[in-house]
mmCIF file of C-alpha atoms in Angstrom:
data_model
loop_
_atom_site.group_PDB
_atom_site.id
_atom_site.type_symbol
_atom_site.label_atom_id
_atom_site.label_comp_id
_atom_site.label_asym_id
_atom_site.label_seq_id
_atom_site.Cartn_x
_atom_site.Cartn_y
_atom_site.Cartn_z
ATOM 1 C CA MET X 11 0.076 0.142 -0.148
ATOM 2 C CA ASN X 12 1.184 3.405 -1.354
ATOM 3 C CA GLU X 13 1.462 6.620 1.136
ATOM 4 C CA MET X 14 -1.631 8.461 -0.772
ATOM 5 C CA GLU X 15 -3.503 5.161 -0.730
ATOM 6 C CA LYS X 16 -2.856 4.747 3.207
ATOM 7 C CA ILE X 17 -4.015 8.641 3.690
ATOM 8 C CA ALA X 18 -7.091 7.708 1.312
ATOM 9 C CA ARG X 19 -7.720 5.073 3.558
ATOM 10 C CA GLU X 20 -7.391 7.092 6.898
ATOM 11 C CA ASN X 21 -9.612 10.295 5.571
ATOM 12 C CA HIS X 22 -12.369 7.674 4.694
ATOM 13 C CA ARG X 23 -12.040 5.698 8.677
ATOM 14 C CA ASN X 24 -12.420 9.223 9.296
ATOM 15 C CA GLY X 25 -16.217 10.117 8.370
ATOM 16 C CA ASN X 26 -15.425 11.706 4.443
ATOM 17 C CA ASN X 27 -16.981 9.576 1.721
ATOM 18 C CA CYS X 28 -14.601 8.139 -0.800
ATOM 19 C CA SER X 29 -14.538 10.817 -3.303
ATOM 20 C CA ALA X 30 -13.415 13.239 -0.939
ATOM 21 C CA SER X 31 -11.237 10.875 0.901
ATOM 22 C CA LEU X 32 -9.389 10.579 -2.401
ATOM 23 C CA ALA X 33 -9.623 14.976 -3.449
ATOM 24 C CA MET X 34 -8.064 15.551 0.147
ATOM 25 C CA ALA X 35 -5.346 12.838 -0.136
ATOM 26 C CA PHE X 36 -3.901 14.199 -3.444
ATOM 27 C CA ALA X 37 -4.619 18.113 -2.249
ATOM 28 C CA GLU X 38 -1.102 18.863 -2.250
ATOM 29 C CA LYS X 39 -0.432 17.822 -5.690
ATOM 30 C CA LEU X 40 -3.601 19.815 -6.803
ATOM 31 C CA GLY X 41 -2.029 22.746 -4.988
ATOM 32 C CA VAL X 42 -5.113 22.966 -2.417
ATOM 33 C CA THR X 43 -5.657 22.021 1.287
ATOM 34 C CA PRO X 44 -7.902 19.090 2.101
ATOM 35 C CA GLU X 45 -10.797 21.053 2.935
ATOM 36 C CA GLU X 46 -10.100 23.291 -0.594
ATOM 37 C CA ALA X 47 -9.850 19.702 -2.315
ATOM 38 C CA LYS X 48 -13.422 18.102 -0.545
ATOM 39 C CA LYS X 49 -14.793 21.073 -2.287
ATOM 40 C CA ILE X 50 -13.682 20.277 -5.734
ATOM 41 C CA VAL X 51 -14.867 16.736 -5.958
ATOM 42 C CA PRO X 52 -18.893 15.474 -6.383
ATOM 43 C CA ALA X 53 -20.439 13.324 -3.610
ATOM 44 C CA PRO X 54 -20.746 9.497 -4.624
ATOM 45 C CA ARG X 55 -23.883 9.106 -7.226
ATOM 46 C CA SER X 56 -24.386 12.773 -7.159
ATOM 47 C CA ILE X 57 -23.614 12.270 -10.647
ATOM 48 C CA ASP X 58 -25.804 9.882 -13.525
ATOM 49 C CA GLY X 59 -25.100 7.251 -10.070
ATOM 50 C CA LYS X 60 -21.343 7.169 -10.699
ATOM 51 C CA CYS X 61 -19.095 5.681 -8.441
ATOM 52 C CA GLY X 62 -17.437 8.490 -6.143
ATOM 53 C CA GLY X 63 -14.208 7.330 -7.059
ATOM 54 C CA TYR X 64 -14.449 7.764 -10.632
ATOM 55 C CA LEU X 65 -16.267 11.092 -9.897
ATOM 56 C CA SER X 66 -13.033 12.229 -7.679
ATOM 57 C CA VAL X 67 -10.712 11.313 -10.083
ATOM 58 C CA VAL X 68 -12.671 13.003 -13.016
ATOM 59 C CA ALA X 69 -12.983 16.143 -11.323
ATOM 60 C CA MET X 70 -8.993 15.733 -10.023
ATOM 61 C CA LEU X 71 -8.127 15.413 -13.892
ATOM 62 C CA GLU X 72 -10.214 18.765 -14.461
ATOM 63 C CA LYS X 73 -8.368 20.710 -12.112
ATOM 64 C CA LEU X 74 -5.235 19.909 -13.037
ATOM 65 C CA ARG X 75 -6.396 20.274 -16.965
ATOM 66 C CA VAL X 76 -5.631 16.801 -18.169
ATOM 67 C CA ASP X 77 -7.786 15.350 -20.869
ATOM 68 C CA LYS X 78 -6.948 11.338 -20.556
ATOM 69 C CA THR X 79 -9.940 10.645 -22.825
ATOM 70 C CA GLY X 80 -8.252 12.914 -25.375
ATOM 71 C CA GLU X 81 -4.602 11.305 -24.595
ATOM 72 C CA TYR X 82 -6.296 7.749 -24.745
ATOM 73 C CA GLU X 83 -7.928 8.607 -27.975
ATOM 74 C CA PHE X 84 -4.642 9.437 -29.547
ATOM 75 C CA LYS X 85 -2.957 6.587 -28.485
ATOM 76 C CA LYS X 86 -5.611 3.985 -30.139
ATOM 77 C CA ARG X 87 -5.016 5.928 -32.880
ATOM 78 C CA VAL X 88 -0.993 5.474 -33.102
ATOM 79 C CA ARG X 89 -0.951 2.078 -32.318
#
């Protein structure tokens, strides 16, 4: 288990939902405080019933301005 996973698990055990727990674990990499990170991500199941982990990652990638879909499509074309 790596350090980020330990932090996320501890956040979850302390009562934060899975989405917020992940964001809080990556707060430093996002350039925000853990409390600010909680506000960046949507609640689990709040968008089309999608899981909190997925919604959290999408929100964090958007915050970092990373378009993984475009990158994936590019790699698919190059292969």
